[in-house]
Amino acid sequence: MKKKIMFLLLVSMFSFSLFSEGTKEVTLSTETNSTKSVKNVILLVGDGMSVAQIATTDAFIGAQKGQYLSKLNFEDFNHQGLTSTYAGDRLITDSAAAGTALATGSKTYCGAISVDMNKNELKTILEYAQDKNKSTGIVTSTRVTHATPAVFLSKNIDRNAENEIAMDEAYSGVDFLAGGGYRYFVSKDNEKGLASKRTDGIDLIKEMEKAGYRSFISEEETIDFLNYKPKAGEKIVGLFSYSHLDYAIDDANQPTLAQMTDKALESLSYDNDGFFLMVEGGRIDHACHANDAVTAIEDTLAFEDAVQVAIDFYNKNPNDTLVIVTGDHETGGLTLGFAGTHYESAYEQLQNQKISYEKYGSQYFADYKKSHSISNCNLSDLENDLNYYFGLNNLNDEERTSLQNALKRSVAGEVITGTQESDYLLYGGYEPFIMEITHILNKRAGVAFTSYSHTAVPVATFAIGNGSEKVNGMFDNTDIFNFMLEAMDSTN
Ligand SMILES: [Zn+2]
């Protein structure tokens, strides 16, 4: 057991030293006295982002530049470490337990929203910041009621109680809240006619407006939000989609993670007492669950853009700001290598994918499915799609066969031979045809996923600013809470 952990540690440390020369210029201000407290703490969490998600993105960008690896901006941070992520009740954590560890410093069971193993409420880093009269902000690309944002603003024994979580969030006193998921905030009879999942008739947006929030709700108000100049002391809520925001690769009419981060910093930095801001790149995880490497890479790059906004802020306020970048757990058991390609990699195979598995499924393949049956579905109907949307052409016989089989299963609504377990290993409960497309792309590139779930591989953590020197070596996700609290607490 110990040997295995050491091995992982060595592999990961080795990977840090393997980077080719950085091509993205990241200028970091020189740090000053590290015992000073910081006014501002910015925590950026890539959901499902571990060393492999970072390295795959490095390889993808590297391939575009004719080199093996490139480097994401936060890989240049001067303090780095590896972080264990286990939950209170399981080696492999979920986002709720992992988020609770980051937000409260406590281990808990999977599914818990900032309550402990005995379901007692825990105090969050955001509440500690509020105690110090700091402003607070939460930005995410998922529904704001999803586990990672929820643990900072809510206490609940069940991550799925999103109606209750939204209620907590509306009354949390948070100064800036942006992401997706208006469905738990607007009432069913709202004037804009937006779809709602609120079960109690209360319109939380109206309640928040009464409490002084300026609101931007639905994609329709994206431009207003982007053009808006935040005022000192004004609270802002922006919820730009019914559920999660779209994947970065799908280019929706929604603010990017970087744009929301920028607006958050503009708004929160009015506070002379400083602020706490958590930014989540929440859908790297979802793409990895679905084994869609390119979509995960594009969301990792969108996350990097948000980190750049934090770096720019840090460079203007180097003595006052701590920036920590981490992941909450690994998703998908992603790795850079595949038995079928032996030692070879071919990341150029991934360069021509234009949309996510999700968008292809809902906007293109759904229609085909509806209008075809097992007797008349044919792979040749969809080959143009495969080429155009995924850059998948020159199919060999094996690829053709597996795609045709998967297509039949999709069109049939998935009732074919094989035990359930073997079906799960093949498609993980996703649309068979679309999973086959991503699997073929992965195999061609030499990228592999071992799971449709999370894994216990440690995540990497990066930090700059006062207090960042504690981010060093191997530590636990609960320690990150302590690093942030100590940085806000320590006095001159
Ligand atoms: Zn997660």
PDB file of N, CA and C and ligand atoms in Angstrom, residues 47-48 95 285 328-329 454, ligand 1:
ATOM      1  N   ASP A  47     -13.520  20.971 -10.923  1.00  0.00           N
ATOM      2  CA  ASP A  47     -14.215  19.762 -10.478  1.00  0.00           C
ATOM      3  C   ASP A  47     -13.782  18.585 -11.354  1.00  0.00           C
ATOM      4  N   GLY A  48     -13.294  17.552 -10.701  1.00  0.00           N
ATOM      5  CA  GLY A  48     -12.824  16.378 -11.427  1.00  0.00           C
ATOM      6  C   GLY A  48     -11.452  16.569 -12.057  1.00  0.00           C
ATOM      7  N   SER A  95     -18.327  15.036  -4.883  1.00  0.00           N
ATOM      8  CA  SER A  95     -18.079  16.483  -4.828  1.00  0.00           C
ATOM      9  C   SER A  95     -18.586  17.096  -3.526  1.00  0.00           C
ATOM     10  N   ASP A 285     -15.546  17.717 -14.669  1.00  0.00           N
ATOM     11  CA  ASP A 285     -16.057  16.489 -14.060  1.00  0.00           C
ATOM     12  C   ASP A 285     -17.097  15.805 -14.941  1.00  0.00           C
ATOM     13  N   ASP A 328     -11.244  18.895  -6.840  1.00  0.00           N
ATOM     14  CA  ASP A 328     -11.883  18.269  -5.670  1.00  0.00           C
ATOM     15  C   ASP A 328     -11.667  16.755  -5.647  1.00  0.00           C
ATOM     16  N   HIS A 329     -11.400  16.176  -6.821  1.00  0.00           N
ATOM     17  CA  HIS A 329     -11.129  14.739  -6.958  1.00  0.00           C
ATOM     18  C   HIS A 329     -10.838  14.500  -8.434  1.00  0.00           C
ATOM     19  N   HIS A 454     -15.740   8.699 -10.209  1.00  0.00           N
ATOM     20  CA  HIS A 454     -14.529   9.357  -9.700  1.00  0.00           C
ATOM     21  C   HIS A 454     -13.483   8.302  -9.361  1.00  0.00           C
TER      22      HIS A 454
HETATM   23 ZN    ZN B   1     -16.552  16.934  -7.972  1.00  0.00          ZN
END
